[in-house]
Amino acid sequence: MKKIIIQLICPDQKGIIAQLTSILYQSDNNILSIEQHVDQENSKFYIRIFAENNDTQFPENELAELSDELEGKLYLFDPDKKINVAILGTTEEEPIYDLLIKNKSDELNCNFPIIISNHNELSSIAKQFDISFIHINDNKNLLQTLKQQKIELIILARYMQIIPKEIVKLYNNNIINIHHGFLPAFKGARPYHQAYNKGVKIIGATAHYVTNELDDGPIIAQNVIHINHKNSIKNIIQLGREIERNVLYKAVKSHLEYKIIVHNNKTIIFD
Amino acid sequence: MKKIIIQLICPDQKGIIAQLTSILYQSDNNILSIEQHVDQENSKFYIRIFAENNDTQFPENELAELSDELEGKLYLFDPDKKINVAILGTTEEEPIYDLLIKNKSDELNCNFPIIISNHNELSSIAKQFDISFIHINDNKNLLQTLKQQKIELIILARYMQIIPKEIVKLYNNNIINIHHGFLPAFKGARPYHQAYNKGVKIIGATAHYVTNELDDGPIIAQNVIHINHKNSIKNIIQLGREIERNVLYKAVKSHLEYKIIVHNNKTIIFD
Amino acid sequence: MKKIIIQLICPDQKGIIAQLTSILYQSDNNILSIEQHVDQENSKFYIRIFAENNDTQFPENELAELSDELEGKLYLFDPDKKINVAILGTTEEEPIYDLLIKNKSDELNCNFPIIISNHNELSSIAKQFDISFIHINDNKNLLQTLKQQKIELIILARYMQIIPKEIVKLYNNNIINIHHGFLPAFKGARPYHQAYNKGVKIIGATAHYVTNELDDGPIIAQNVIHINHKNSIKNIIQLGREIERNVLYKAVKSHLEYKIIVHNNKTIIFD
Amino acid sequence: MKKIIIQLICPDQKGIIAQLTSILYQSDNNILSIEQHVDQENSKFYIRIFAENNDTQFPENELAELSDELEGKLYLFDPDKKINVAILGTTEEEPIYDLLIKNKSDELNCNFPIIISNHNELSSIAKQFDISFIHINDNKNLLQTLKQQKIELIILARYMQIIPKEIVKLYNNNIINIHHGFLPAFKGARPYHQAYNKGVKIIGATAHYVTNELDDGPIIAQNVIHINHKNSIKNIIQLGREIERNVLYKAVKSHLEYKIIVHNNKTIIFD
């Protein structure tokens, strides 16, 4: 069985679903799941279709024609293809362990060929999971490394360096950062310390796509945990790790399953 | 604008969505939302479509014909019609207050003409919200009362009596019970006491459709709250009230928005 | 049995608990619960003791002397005394309903003699629960009203007016506000709209003591709920109501049970 | 600084705290934290004190004498001593990874000298973290192995074998099992399948001390996650892993910090 994932964004109008699904039906494709969303305010229509066929041709041309008629943007993805994903980190190990463990148990459909860091602490994890570790002094050679490894998705797993604008542009909506704070509160450095000093009763973590604005790109996933006066900064950092890795994993998983559509700095995430 | 909600259950097969949505498109109906589910194990297909049209005829016949071809069951609902809902209780007030408050602020699309009880405590709430209070000594006159009031949905808001089989049959999938325990654990009487004695660290509440099996019908909604050794039975009862009313409200809301399909003692709840 | 709650704040030092509890033991008082906290960073000690005695004198003088020796601040409360609490609101009903319902079922140990508002919508709730409704045009007569009613705690249940500085000073740590946002994010007006526009995946509510800084006083309780792209602003407002009332209720309950100690714009909440 | 943790269980009576803390004060010990609980129903008193001294003798004899007078049971623990912990598993990797990662980052105060299994899958984890892997065919040599390694705590991380009664007795309240169901619902085999078939909307995991009754010992920690009709069994197993490892880690951490007191098949967990 050949599988395909279709994403379409277009102005809202009558008959989109009927026309799309008729093309699939007539070409003998079976719909496994369909999810749509209408943004009433902006009159925008979003759809994701997961379809499969048994040996037949996939109607790419008909879909492209329909998309043009609807003044839409069409994206087609092959869910069975594993893309190459680079992990960039500094010293924090837990979110990286989690990605590699989930990958080992086939919960993440990708390859993790490299861990990149400007420190050396993470080389032991790379060794444990038998993947390459690349130490970089600065971001100068970063782009070259990403190209050599044919990287399609970059994960910033507590990477403490600013990504060059050139890379942000090239990897638009393909760089996921985990910020250890509940955005938009506590942007920037040491968010747990900020939260502790403010005396909040809940801390959070946020996974988002990276834009050139610090900690401000489209939010993909967030989670929180209750704290109280008994929790020291050290405690908060430990508790926070649980939600950081969980939020990062969820965001990466949604991305790899092509469940995310980004529009106007917000995400639509089909599940 | 005339609105309609369509539910269809049928054996899974190719082209269901294309055919359904084409009928709607050709009759100038606009799809506001579509949600479907395939039960792979049993090869069953479930769909809910929310559509509207501007003055045109709704294609009931064409849909019924298609449903027959697909060997399905078709249900059509008018989301703008308010149905009559009876609340049955004993002495517990909070879940009833919540339903009436949500109704007052237009969050529940129904009428609550009566509270029925075999005790008198709830008459004060009925008075506060200016609805009828009917005291019944036993369940003998219950059916007659429900018929007189043209009741289409029955809510058991901590009602401590067994509903007669005749009524359960007549109101199949139209009686919602709130059980103050995390089903299937802690069925029957005094579930919070059972939970306390067992030393669980989480208590729950469950809203479900009523069948003739005690506390065993299709589950609609569940929620939980963490407890610890410091919580006395009295505490647990107070904490439990928060989740009972929340779970009951969510279940009733899903029911009134025709988001629930029941099949084989399980619920599919589109949101 | 005569009951008492003791709160003591003092510089951290050896022997505080031994000396405190010895005074209670020697005067034949029984400790029902004891909770303490050491703020290591600032070397501050906080303790709350719940004690009871059977007919004996309570050792107020000895405790005061000890507190002086320790350079501490001592607070004594009578948990059996019901204080008068004023509710100030605008049009939002749910958090007010909740407080009155919890009070009716004896979960909040206080009197609610009045609802004060600059609108008229809330008069119907006041009538339902048979308490006074006072319409005020501005905050000029507010203080006088509070004094007349012997109010000791003010609850701002979505009250959209700034409280005069004079009242904030007089009711220091005795005014609780519910803000329908996850502070410190989304301060000020229309926090749900701010959250919606930002595309966050979680919304929150915060109960805090009122200071002269808008939405910035010591946080007492916070809670959150997950949202997604499907939730409209209207939806978010409805979902938010659940956490607003829950957070406000929890904060008021903690206050009324003398479980909160405020220090340096943060709260210590014993449970 | 020498540290000590004191646990005392005794019949409830006046003056326990005063007497205990006076002994510590007079011997120049400083109390870092104190937590107590009174079980009103059974008139039992429980206390945990964390104290430290600077070079002085710890008053073990005085405490033992007091405990005798109070007809209590006294336990003293050294929080700085690392105990040896054995992990027993079958094929499930995630809860084991989590324990080893948390230990690596110093969040768990213990040694993990061995992984024991009746399968071979877990040998790769043992290798990654450079600890011994012991394959056992049956439970016959288990006790001997535990003794050789001087094991004080046994963790059953999805270990699918019954532990011999002799070992259960010897390691009373020192064997922690993770059950991938919300106990007391779904005891025994394949709890996620049981939950799926029942159509529950929440799944859970439970960490508990092992007794000779299957899945029925004192509960230490529980957590849950919401599911819906879209979640397949495979999904549920993946989601469940998140709460299993979290619950097991929390239980082990509480145990290693001597925060748990077991009494009458229930746990008191101080935090």
Short mmCIF file of C-alpha atoms in Angstrom, two decimals, chain B residues 35 93-94 97-98 101-102 104-107 124-125 128-129 230 238 241-242 245-246 249 253 271, chain C residues 35 93-94 97-98 101-102 104-107 124-125 128-129 230 238 241-242 245-246 249 253 271:
data_model
loop_
_atom_site.label_atom_id
_atom_site.label_comp_id
_atom_site.label_asym_id
_atom_site.label_seq_id
_atom_site.Cartn_x
_atom_site.Cartn_y
_atom_site.Cartn_z
CA GLU B 35 -15.14 14.57 11.66
CA GLU B 93 -26.82 20.25 44.89
CA GLU B 94 -23.63 21.19 43.06
CA TYR B 97 -26.49 24.21 40.17
CA ASP B 98 -23.85 23.87 37.52
CA ILE B 101 -25.94 28.18 35.69
CA LYS B 102 -24.44 27.00 32.39
CA LYS B 104 -28.53 30.53 32.16
CA SER B 105 -25.36 31.73 30.45
CA ASP B 106 -26.38 29.97 27.20
CA GLU B 107 -23.66 27.35 27.34
CA SER B 124 -34.87 25.41 46.99
CA ILE B 125 -32.70 25.27 43.87
CA GLN B 128 -34.04 29.91 42.86
CA PHE B 129 -34.05 29.17 39.14
CA LYS B 230 -4.05 14.32 54.37
CA GLN B 238 -15.64 18.18 48.59
CA ARG B 241 -17.72 17.67 43.69
CA GLU B 242 -15.45 19.74 41.45
CA ARG B 245 -20.03 18.61 38.06
CA ASN B 246 -17.36 19.25 35.44
CA TYR B 249 -21.55 19.21 32.31
CA LYS B 253 -22.88 19.43 26.46
CA ASP B 271 -14.99 17.54 19.31
CA GLU C 35 3.65 22.90 59.04
CA GLU C 93 -21.71 35.40 37.33
CA GLU C 94 -19.97 32.05 37.62
CA TYR C 97 -22.26 31.56 42.10
CA ASP C 98 -19.47 29.25 43.08
CA ILE C 101 -22.84 27.61 46.59
CA LYS C 102 -19.71 26.51 48.46
CA LYS C 104 -24.23 27.19 51.36
CA SER C 105 -22.73 23.71 51.62
CA ASP C 106 -20.44 24.85 54.47
CA GLU C 107 -17.22 24.55 52.50
CA SER C 124 -30.46 38.51 40.45
CA ILE C 125 -27.82 36.29 42.08
CA GLN C 128 -31.43 34.08 44.63
CA PHE C 129 -29.17 33.72 47.65
CA LYS C 230 -10.46 24.66 17.27
CA GLN C 238 -16.37 29.37 28.49
CA ARG C 241 -14.75 30.11 33.53
CA GLU C 242 -14.11 26.62 34.88
CA ARG C 245 -13.98 29.91 39.65
CA ASN C 246 -11.91 26.95 40.79
CA TYR C 249 -12.50 29.32 45.39
CA LYS C 253 -10.62 28.83 51.07
CA ASP C 271 -1.99 22.62 53.07
#
